[in-house]
Structures are given as C-alpha cells and as structure tokens.
C-alpha cells in the first residue's frame, strides 16, 4: 500500500501515449512518461527527445547585446587590457572559462580573476576592483555570473574611465548598476524569450554574438560548440531549468564530455571513479564533477578550478585533480561536523513552529554553509539560512525548499543586511550580530502563516519488481537530461522482500538494500541518513520509491534505485514470505583482518556460524571464477561492491581468500588478488583454514 505521504500522479492517457508510440516508434514506457509530462503533440515530443538548432535563440534579442559586443570587439582590436571577473562556484568558473577562451581566440590581452570567497566575497568588490585595475591596467571589465548587485564597485570603475560590461543571470535589484552595458535574460527593457539561462549560458550567448561578428547563425556549426561542455556544467550545477535552449545545451554538452572531454575533466572524472565507457549524465555533473569543482572555491582559491578547465596539459591536469580530490575529502568532513551541530539547533523544539530557519554558529567554515543549509532544508522540509560569525560579522548561505522564493522573501529585510544576493532557491547574506536577532524575529513573525506547496512525494508509476530491468532503464534514459524543469520519474515498488540490509560509509551513514528485480538484484540506496540505517536493521520487507539508475563497476553494470522515500512493512513472525534472505539468518558483524578472524568467529552469534557452515565447494568455485575475471581490480579498495556482487559477508569472503592463499591458488598484490597457475589439483581440505572453519 502506498504511504499516505506519497501522491500517485495521474496516469497517462492511453490514446495520446499510443499515438506517440506509433508515430515516433517509441516504447510504451517512454511514450507514457512524455504524456505524463504534458507532452502529447508529436512535434513537441520530437523536439523534446531530439533537441535541434531551432531551439536556440538569437543573442541579438538581449538588451544591450550590440552595445556590449561593439565595446568588447573594440577592446580586442585595439589591444586594451581586459579583465574578466567571475565567481568561485561551478557556474562562475565555467562562465569565466567561456569568456577567456573566446577573447583569447581573438588574440585579446585578457586577465581572468576568480574572487576568493573569504577575501573578496561574492560579486564586484570595490577594493579588489581597484587593486586589479592598478595591476593589469584594464580599461574594460567583463563580469560573468555576477554584477547586477555591484553598484559601488561598478560606479567607481566607470568613474575611473574603466568600462564595465555586466553579464549575469541572478535576481535583479530594484535599481541596476550604472554599467556600460548589462546582458541579462530578464533585463526589464529586454525581450529575450528564455529567462532561465545560467551564468555560463549568458556567457555563451555573448561569445556567440562576439564570434558571429554580426552574422546570424544558420545551423549548429555556426555556434561556438567548443563551449557546450562548460555550458552544460554551469546549467546543471546552478540548477536552472533544463527546458527550452538549456535542454539543447545540456544534451549536446554531456555528449561532448563523454566523447571528447577536456584534459581537466577527464582527470577529474577518473579521480571521481567514473567508470570508463560509462555514460555522462546530468547526475554525473551533479554528483561527481560539480561537488569537486565547488570544493575548490569552498576550501581554497577558485582560480585553481579555472586552471583545471583551461589547461591543455594532461600532466598538469592530473596534478590539479589530485589536489581537488583532497580538498573534496576535507569538504566532506567539515560538512558532516557542521551539519551535526546545526541540526541540533534546527530540531530544537522552539524552532518547530518557525517556517524559515536562520541558524547561527561560530567558527563554522564559510565555504560549506550552503551545503549544510541544503541538507538541513531537506531534513526539516523548510527553507534554511546557515550563518557563521566571521570577523565580527555573520556571513552565511540560504537554501529554499520546494518552489518557495526565499530571495524575494528576505529581500524585504535588505536594510538589515551588510550584503545580500542570489536567486529564488539559493542566496548569500551577511549581517552584524546586533541585527541577527532582529531579523530572526521578523522572519518568524512574517513567515508564521506561510504555506508551502504540497510536499507529498510525487510518484509517477508503481510497478512490480520484475519490471525493474536494464531495458526499463534504457527506456527512461531517452528522457534525459533530467534536472530542474524535467524531473526524473519516481518509481515505486510495494511490499517487496529485502534480500539484504547494509550500511555504508566510514560513519555507517548510508543505507543499501538489495531487492530482486527482473534480471537479478537491484540496489536501493539512501545517502546521509544514519537514523534510517538504524531503523532498517532486521527489517525484511518495504515499500520503496526512488529514481532508477545504473552503476558501472569493473565492467559490470548494476541497476540502482536512488531512494526518495521508503516505508518498512511489518511482517508477522509466522507469515511466510516469497523468499527467506540469508541476511535474516546472519547478524552483520565485521572482521577487519584475517588475523582476528578466528577470535571473531568464536565470539560471534550462531547465525554467523550458519553462514560459514553453508559455504559449499560451489561457492569457492564461484569466488575463484570471479577473482580470475577481475585480476586487475583493486578488490580490497572496492570491497563493498565486490561483496554485494558475490552476496557474501566480509568475514566469509576473507576466510575463503585465506583458504586460497593456503593452497597457493592466489597471491595478494597491493589490493589486487592474482590467480596463480597450478600444475596439480589440490583439495580444499588441504587448507588449515578450511579445516578450521569450513569442514564438518
């Protein structure tokens, strides 16, 4: 039975679905989900599935575009020093890379600058502008992914004879800065037909206009396609709507990353353990590329991220990627620490009736406050702003929840802030300690009657577990790229037996459930939910809802269900189930080394003895076959995945490996297990380990 906090969406009209199937030769799953999205017209469906050049708008429709392009080209042709002023997140770094590569290709004298989050803050900074103009001699500044709120710095520059061309997409203030030109998809005097471009998307349109030299684009080859990978990264990372021309940009950009990645992206994907040959999806950017690039600006200086994207040297790219991976590891640790502390405040009973939370702490690392705010917003189901006291000022980041426009709501208190900017879903803010309690009280009062949109989990389709197959996933994948404006369908399975329940991660904060799909096991995963991990222990049945995906490891692709929610089904003790998972017969304990295996077995429960006692010669043969086929794999480094594939416990696996070592069948080499050639057959009984643990 579907839980009460889920909402099953209206099922697709069969007539419309059939029409799409017949005219576009689609399978029922793809056609059904298109209809469910409101796409019933054949031409509209064709455009959705196969974006083409017709979806791309003319950059001349931007207000001030001609003026901006003329000024930039003048600077290029007269060799004026140009400063490109970006931002430290993924959208800002990719925007900067687009503008720098565009100007460099024309022979311009250009200096890129990624502001330091901790020293410069977000957006134009007067002191930084003054320093950079003095150092570079720039007579033209081009902002990318920032600028519409930079009144003071821009006014100084224009007054000093330095023209400023702003390219931005963030929320517009009531009064625009007095810049030479402002390129913005929602400019009050403009008529650009699509309002939800990312900063990288706006930079791309400027690049398109500059490189076209006044000529209209007539086909895809007339676009600066070499920047599409950067546009895709900026759009996905900044969570803009993947509709209209953004859908085309991201579709083409993902393909470019997959087929011909920049050296920096290739090394970054490798360090993120993205399997060679595995498809590049929007979630690849969201979960592997973006967190690592963002970690640079959060933990160090974003200039390093720009260098990673621009370098053509594979060795330099490899060195930077290694440094980025270290920064990302540090970022994870900090997030967990600050999240635990902020969560205590968020769950305090006095905050239960507060609809918008402003949570403040001391010495919380500024760079990770946005991540903590996002995680807390999901936990408490309401908008959250996380602030940390730095040099006598509270600085922080806010994240909204659902469709609520947090930026517009907090804009009413702008007079209390020392800085404020962002957009509906995410923002940055700072205020003095004296103003913090005032703002908290105002927010609590003014937000008391807020009613957020229906927060029930929207489920697209309820299926039988046997429907979950690689073929089903491939039919869903035709709707990629998924993201804002094109959410990935949520699939539910009811009352499914759980084959295994496992915790993952150094802190056991992740949950993995195994269920039987149509062609083998399907992994159901929930991340950063330690309370759920505890609740799941000893459960045997559940109703699950999540997004279907795949994970490729060691050349093998497994189906996954990334959980959005689940409800455990209580099964009466005498009630039979369709299968009795082995995990119910064993108590999950871990033996860390072979040296402690004997003591652990003696002291463990009888269910562990059952697991070892049930190990047959066929299991040894199956394990040897697996080892033989994965001799180049770092098995020890990926032990969780290996154990899942073999359906074995860690201690059972290690004891079986020890048997092979006893008999000279294998040898260990830096995490890999190599199978050795043998001239004579040896019985398992010849192993001391086998006699001790498996015989009898």
PDB file of C-alpha atoms in Angstrom, residues 506-682:
ATOM      1  CA  UNK A 506      33.019   5.371   7.255  1.00  0.00           C
ATOM      2  CA  UNK A 507      30.328   6.516   9.696  1.00  0.00           C
ATOM      3  CA  UNK A 508      27.713   3.976   8.569  1.00  0.00           C
ATOM      4  CA  UNK A 509      25.577   6.893   7.440  1.00  0.00           C
ATOM      5  CA  UNK A 510      24.452   5.406   4.105  1.00  0.00           C
ATOM      6  CA  UNK A 511      21.920   2.609   3.564  1.00  0.00           C
ATOM      7  CA  UNK A 512      21.921  -0.076   0.883  1.00  0.00           C
ATOM      8  CA  UNK A 513      19.051  -2.501   0.419  1.00  0.00           C
ATOM      9  CA  UNK A 514      19.061  -5.319  -2.126  1.00  0.00           C
ATOM     10  CA  UNK A 515      15.828  -6.426  -3.782  1.00  0.00           C
ATOM     11  CA  UNK A 516      15.206  -8.825  -6.636  1.00  0.00           C
ATOM     12  CA  UNK A 517      14.379  -7.155  -9.936  1.00  0.00           C
ATOM     13  CA  UNK A 518      13.519  -8.665 -13.285  1.00  0.00           C
ATOM     14  CA  UNK A 519      17.102  -9.679 -14.035  1.00  0.00           C
ATOM     15  CA  UNK A 520      18.938 -10.047 -10.770  1.00  0.00           C
ATOM     16  CA  UNK A 521      19.460  -7.786  -7.799  1.00  0.00           C
ATOM     17  CA  UNK A 522      18.600  -4.099  -7.713  1.00  0.00           C
ATOM     18  CA  UNK A 523      20.434  -1.903  -5.191  1.00  0.00           C
ATOM     19  CA  UNK A 524      18.263   0.616  -3.353  1.00  0.00           C
ATOM     20  CA  UNK A 525      20.436   3.387  -1.889  1.00  0.00           C
ATOM     21  CA  UNK A 526      19.838   6.214   0.587  1.00  0.00           C
ATOM     22  CA  UNK A 527      22.698   8.562   1.453  1.00  0.00           C
ATOM     23  CA  UNK A 528      23.417  10.552   4.611  1.00  0.00           C
ATOM     24  CA  UNK A 529      20.551   9.063   6.624  1.00  0.00           C
ATOM     25  CA  UNK A 530      22.077   7.455   9.731  1.00  0.00           C
ATOM     26  CA  UNK A 531      18.706   7.317  11.518  1.00  0.00           C
ATOM     27  CA  UNK A 532      17.269   5.345   8.627  1.00  0.00           C
ATOM     28  CA  UNK A 533      20.231   2.959   8.754  1.00  0.00           C
ATOM     29  CA  UNK A 534      19.391   2.155  12.379  1.00  0.00           C
ATOM     30  CA  UNK A 535      15.702   1.742  11.642  1.00  0.00           C
ATOM     31  CA  UNK A 536      16.391  -0.613   8.745  1.00  0.00           C
ATOM     32  CA  UNK A 537      18.224  -3.239  10.766  1.00  0.00           C
ATOM     33  CA  UNK A 538      16.337  -6.552  10.978  1.00  0.00           C
ATOM     34  CA  UNK A 539      13.631  -5.302   8.568  1.00  0.00           C
ATOM     35  CA  UNK A 540      12.548  -7.837   5.963  1.00  0.00           C
ATOM     36  CA  UNK A 541      10.076  -6.037   3.720  1.00  0.00           C
ATOM     37  CA  UNK A 542       9.470  -2.484   2.493  1.00  0.00           C
ATOM     38  CA  UNK A 543       7.645  -0.252   0.051  1.00  0.00           C
ATOM     39  CA  UNK A 544      10.219   1.804  -1.854  1.00  0.00           C
ATOM     40  CA  UNK A 545      10.141   4.880  -4.079  1.00  0.00           C
ATOM     41  CA  UNK A 546      13.108   6.228  -5.987  1.00  0.00           C
ATOM     42  CA  UNK A 547      14.783   7.097  -9.256  1.00  0.00           C
ATOM     43  CA  UNK A 548      16.109   4.283 -11.406  1.00  0.00           C
ATOM     44  CA  UNK A 549      19.742   4.473 -12.471  1.00  0.00           C
ATOM     45  CA  UNK A 550      22.754   2.307 -13.165  1.00  0.00           C
ATOM     46  CA  UNK A 551      26.246   1.989 -11.749  1.00  0.00           C
ATOM     47  CA  UNK A 552      29.114   0.531 -13.757  1.00  0.00           C
ATOM     48  CA  UNK A 553      31.981  -1.030 -11.863  1.00  0.00           C
ATOM     49  CA  UNK A 554      34.662  -3.472 -13.004  1.00  0.00           C
ATOM     50  CA  UNK A 555      32.949  -3.729 -16.368  1.00  0.00           C
ATOM     51  CA  UNK A 556      29.637  -4.781 -14.826  1.00  0.00           C
ATOM     52  CA  UNK A 557      26.562  -2.562 -14.824  1.00  0.00           C
ATOM     53  CA  UNK A 558      24.066  -2.864 -11.971  1.00  0.00           C
ATOM     54  CA  UNK A 559      20.602  -1.390 -11.699  1.00  0.00           C
ATOM     55  CA  UNK A 560      20.064   1.028  -8.808  1.00  0.00           C
ATOM     56  CA  UNK A 561      17.115   2.706  -7.152  1.00  0.00           C
ATOM     57  CA  UNK A 562      18.147   6.018  -5.601  1.00  0.00           C
ATOM     58  CA  UNK A 563      15.635   6.230  -2.777  1.00  0.00           C
ATOM     59  CA  UNK A 564      13.403   9.232  -2.305  1.00  0.00           C
ATOM     60  CA  UNK A 565      11.435   7.579   0.497  1.00  0.00           C
ATOM     61  CA  UNK A 566      10.551   4.176   1.906  1.00  0.00           C
ATOM     62  CA  UNK A 567       8.192   2.612   4.394  1.00  0.00           C
ATOM     63  CA  UNK A 568       9.052  -0.626   6.148  1.00  0.00           C
ATOM     64  CA  UNK A 569       6.362  -3.276   6.141  1.00  0.00           C
ATOM     65  CA  UNK A 570       5.885  -5.146   9.385  1.00  0.00           C
ATOM     66  CA  UNK A 571       5.730  -8.883   8.717  1.00  0.00           C
ATOM     67  CA  UNK A 572       4.161 -11.223  11.284  1.00  0.00           C
ATOM     68  CA  UNK A 573       6.620 -13.782  12.597  1.00  0.00           C
ATOM     69  CA  UNK A 574       4.685 -16.744  11.249  1.00  0.00           C
ATOM     70  CA  UNK A 575       3.833 -15.085   7.963  1.00  0.00           C
ATOM     71  CA  UNK A 576       5.729 -16.733   5.073  1.00  0.00           C
ATOM     72  CA  UNK A 577       7.495 -14.519   2.529  1.00  0.00           C
ATOM     73  CA  UNK A 578       8.338 -15.330  -1.058  1.00  0.00           C
ATOM     74  CA  UNK A 579      11.962 -15.901  -0.099  1.00  0.00           C
ATOM     75  CA  UNK A 580      13.965 -16.018   3.117  1.00  0.00           C
ATOM     76  CA  UNK A 581      17.004 -13.780   2.633  1.00  0.00           C
ATOM     77  CA  UNK A 582      20.247 -15.027   4.088  1.00  0.00           C
ATOM     78  CA  UNK A 583      20.685 -11.639   5.710  1.00  0.00           C
ATOM     79  CA  UNK A 584      17.906 -12.555   8.156  1.00  0.00           C
ATOM     80  CA  UNK A 585      19.918 -15.597   9.256  1.00  0.00           C
ATOM     81  CA  UNK A 586      23.139 -13.795   9.997  1.00  0.00           C
ATOM     82  CA  UNK A 587      23.943 -10.912  12.268  1.00  0.00           C
ATOM     83  CA  UNK A 588      26.126  -8.444  10.364  1.00  0.00           C
ATOM     84  CA  UNK A 589      29.485  -8.217  12.134  1.00  0.00           C
ATOM     85  CA  UNK A 590      32.743  -7.260  10.551  1.00  0.00           C
ATOM     86  CA  UNK A 591      36.162  -8.871  10.806  1.00  0.00           C
ATOM     87  CA  UNK A 592      38.712  -6.221   9.882  1.00  0.00           C
ATOM     88  CA  UNK A 593      41.716  -8.511   9.330  1.00  0.00           C
ATOM     89  CA  UNK A 594      42.397 -12.193   8.724  1.00  0.00           C
ATOM     90  CA  UNK A 595      44.476 -12.262  11.929  1.00  0.00           C
ATOM     91  CA  UNK A 596      41.390 -11.550  14.066  1.00  0.00           C
ATOM     92  CA  UNK A 597      39.066 -13.832  12.130  1.00  0.00           C
ATOM     93  CA  UNK A 598      39.365 -16.842  14.473  1.00  0.00           C
ATOM     94  CA  UNK A 599      38.532 -14.854  17.612  1.00  0.00           C
ATOM     95  CA  UNK A 600      35.651 -13.129  15.884  1.00  0.00           C
ATOM     96  CA  UNK A 601      34.123 -16.399  14.739  1.00  0.00           C
ATOM     97  CA  UNK A 602      34.345 -17.933  18.218  1.00  0.00           C
ATOM     98  CA  UNK A 603      32.679 -14.906  19.799  1.00  0.00           C
ATOM     99  CA  UNK A 604      30.064 -14.239  17.137  1.00  0.00           C
ATOM    100  CA  UNK A 605      26.490 -15.419  17.127  1.00  0.00           C
ATOM    101  CA  UNK A 606      25.372 -18.823  15.912  1.00  0.00           C
ATOM    102  CA  UNK A 607      23.914 -17.184  12.795  1.00  0.00           C
ATOM    103  CA  UNK A 608      27.451 -16.318  11.670  1.00  0.00           C
ATOM    104  CA  UNK A 609      28.418 -19.954  12.114  1.00  0.00           C
ATOM    105  CA  UNK A 610      25.455 -20.869   9.944  1.00  0.00           C
ATOM    106  CA  UNK A 611      26.641 -18.530   7.200  1.00  0.00           C
ATOM    107  CA  UNK A 612      30.114 -20.038   7.186  1.00  0.00           C
ATOM    108  CA  UNK A 613      28.776 -23.557   7.554  1.00  0.00           C
ATOM    109  CA  UNK A 614      26.591 -23.096   4.474  1.00  0.00           C
ATOM    110  CA  UNK A 615      29.590 -22.232   2.289  1.00  0.00           C
ATOM    111  CA  UNK A 616      29.926 -25.017  -0.287  1.00  0.00           C
ATOM    112  CA  UNK A 617      32.569 -26.059  -2.796  1.00  0.00           C
ATOM    113  CA  UNK A 618      30.412 -24.390  -5.454  1.00  0.00           C
ATOM    114  CA  UNK A 619      30.775 -21.090  -3.563  1.00  0.00           C
ATOM    115  CA  UNK A 620      34.569 -21.479  -3.606  1.00  0.00           C
ATOM    116  CA  UNK A 621      34.433 -22.197  -7.345  1.00  0.00           C
ATOM    117  CA  UNK A 622      32.224 -19.134  -7.890  1.00  0.00           C
ATOM    118  CA  UNK A 623      34.608 -16.923  -5.929  1.00  0.00           C
ATOM    119  CA  UNK A 624      37.661 -18.215  -7.825  1.00  0.00           C
ATOM    120  CA  UNK A 625      35.907 -17.556 -11.136  1.00  0.00           C
ATOM    121  CA  UNK A 626      35.150 -14.004 -10.024  1.00  0.00           C
ATOM    122  CA  UNK A 627      38.770 -13.415  -8.940  1.00  0.00           C
ATOM    123  CA  UNK A 628      40.049 -14.807 -12.227  1.00  0.00           C
ATOM    124  CA  UNK A 629      37.900 -12.349 -14.154  1.00  0.00           C
ATOM    125  CA  UNK A 630      38.904  -9.322 -12.031  1.00  0.00           C
ATOM    126  CA  UNK A 631      42.652  -9.674 -11.604  1.00  0.00           C
ATOM    127  CA  UNK A 632      43.370  -6.020 -12.383  1.00  0.00           C
ATOM    128  CA  UNK A 633      40.732  -4.759  -9.971  1.00  0.00           C
ATOM    129  CA  UNK A 634      41.610  -3.232  -6.592  1.00  0.00           C
ATOM    130  CA  UNK A 635      39.294  -5.646  -4.821  1.00  0.00           C
ATOM    131  CA  UNK A 636      40.234  -4.583  -1.307  1.00  0.00           C
ATOM    132  CA  UNK A 637      39.660  -0.920  -2.162  1.00  0.00           C
ATOM    133  CA  UNK A 638      36.211  -1.742  -3.563  1.00  0.00           C
ATOM    134  CA  UNK A 639      35.284  -4.480  -1.143  1.00  0.00           C
ATOM    135  CA  UNK A 640      31.721  -3.266  -0.504  1.00  0.00           C
ATOM    136  CA  UNK A 641      30.845  -3.560  -4.180  1.00  0.00           C
ATOM    137  CA  UNK A 642      32.574  -6.942  -4.529  1.00  0.00           C
ATOM    138  CA  UNK A 643      30.712  -8.362  -1.536  1.00  0.00           C
ATOM    139  CA  UNK A 644      27.425  -7.102  -2.951  1.00  0.00           C
ATOM    140  CA  UNK A 645      28.086  -8.760  -6.305  1.00  0.00           C
ATOM    141  CA  UNK A 646      29.028 -12.059  -4.655  1.00  0.00           C
ATOM    142  CA  UNK A 647      26.309 -11.871  -1.969  1.00  0.00           C
ATOM    143  CA  UNK A 648      28.909 -12.683   0.688  1.00  0.00           C
ATOM    144  CA  UNK A 649      29.778 -11.340   4.103  1.00  0.00           C
ATOM    145  CA  UNK A 650      33.155  -9.708   4.593  1.00  0.00           C
ATOM    146  CA  UNK A 651      34.436 -12.264   7.103  1.00  0.00           C
ATOM    147  CA  UNK A 652      33.205 -15.159   4.975  1.00  0.00           C
ATOM    148  CA  UNK A 653      34.968 -13.677   1.939  1.00  0.00           C
ATOM    149  CA  UNK A 654      38.252 -13.137   3.790  1.00  0.00           C
ATOM    150  CA  UNK A 655      38.306 -16.655   5.190  1.00  0.00           C
ATOM    151  CA  UNK A 656      37.715 -18.090   1.718  1.00  0.00           C
ATOM    152  CA  UNK A 657      40.588 -15.959   0.368  1.00  0.00           C
ATOM    153  CA  UNK A 658      42.781 -17.327   3.177  1.00  0.00           C
ATOM    154  CA  UNK A 659      41.935 -20.856   2.019  1.00  0.00           C
ATOM    155  CA  UNK A 660      43.108 -19.946  -1.496  1.00  0.00           C
ATOM    156  CA  UNK A 661      46.293 -18.436  -0.033  1.00  0.00           C
ATOM    157  CA  UNK A 662      46.933 -21.619   1.954  1.00  0.00           C
ATOM    158  CA  UNK A 663      46.662 -23.695  -1.206  1.00  0.00           C
ATOM    159  CA  UNK A 664      48.739 -21.351  -3.370  1.00  0.00           C
ATOM    160  CA  UNK A 665      45.820 -20.630  -5.677  1.00  0.00           C
ATOM    161  CA  UNK A 666      46.185 -16.842  -5.352  1.00  0.00           C
ATOM    162  CA  UNK A 667      48.525 -14.143  -4.121  1.00  0.00           C
ATOM    163  CA  UNK A 668      47.901 -10.611  -2.848  1.00  0.00           C
ATOM    164  CA  UNK A 669      49.418  -7.611  -4.586  1.00  0.00           C
ATOM    165  CA  UNK A 670      48.584  -4.040  -3.448  1.00  0.00           C
ATOM    166  CA  UNK A 671      44.873  -4.680  -3.072  1.00  0.00           C
ATOM    167  CA  UNK A 672      44.531  -6.945  -6.101  1.00  0.00           C
ATOM    168  CA  UNK A 673      44.175 -10.712  -5.828  1.00  0.00           C
ATOM    169  CA  UNK A 674      46.026 -12.589  -8.570  1.00  0.00           C
ATOM    170  CA  UNK A 675      45.175 -16.157  -9.553  1.00  0.00           C
ATOM    171  CA  UNK A 676      48.285 -18.360  -9.855  1.00  0.00           C
ATOM    172  CA  UNK A 677      48.741 -21.152 -12.415  1.00  0.00           C
ATOM    173  CA  UNK A 678      48.704 -24.630 -10.866  1.00  0.00           C
ATOM    174  CA  UNK A 679      50.121 -27.874 -12.286  1.00  0.00           C
ATOM    175  CA  UNK A 680      48.187 -30.181  -9.961  1.00  0.00           C
ATOM    176  CA  UNK A 681      44.778 -30.257  -8.366  1.00  0.00           C
ATOM    177  CA  UNK A 682      44.550 -29.573  -4.644  1.00  0.00           C
TER     178      UNK A 682
END
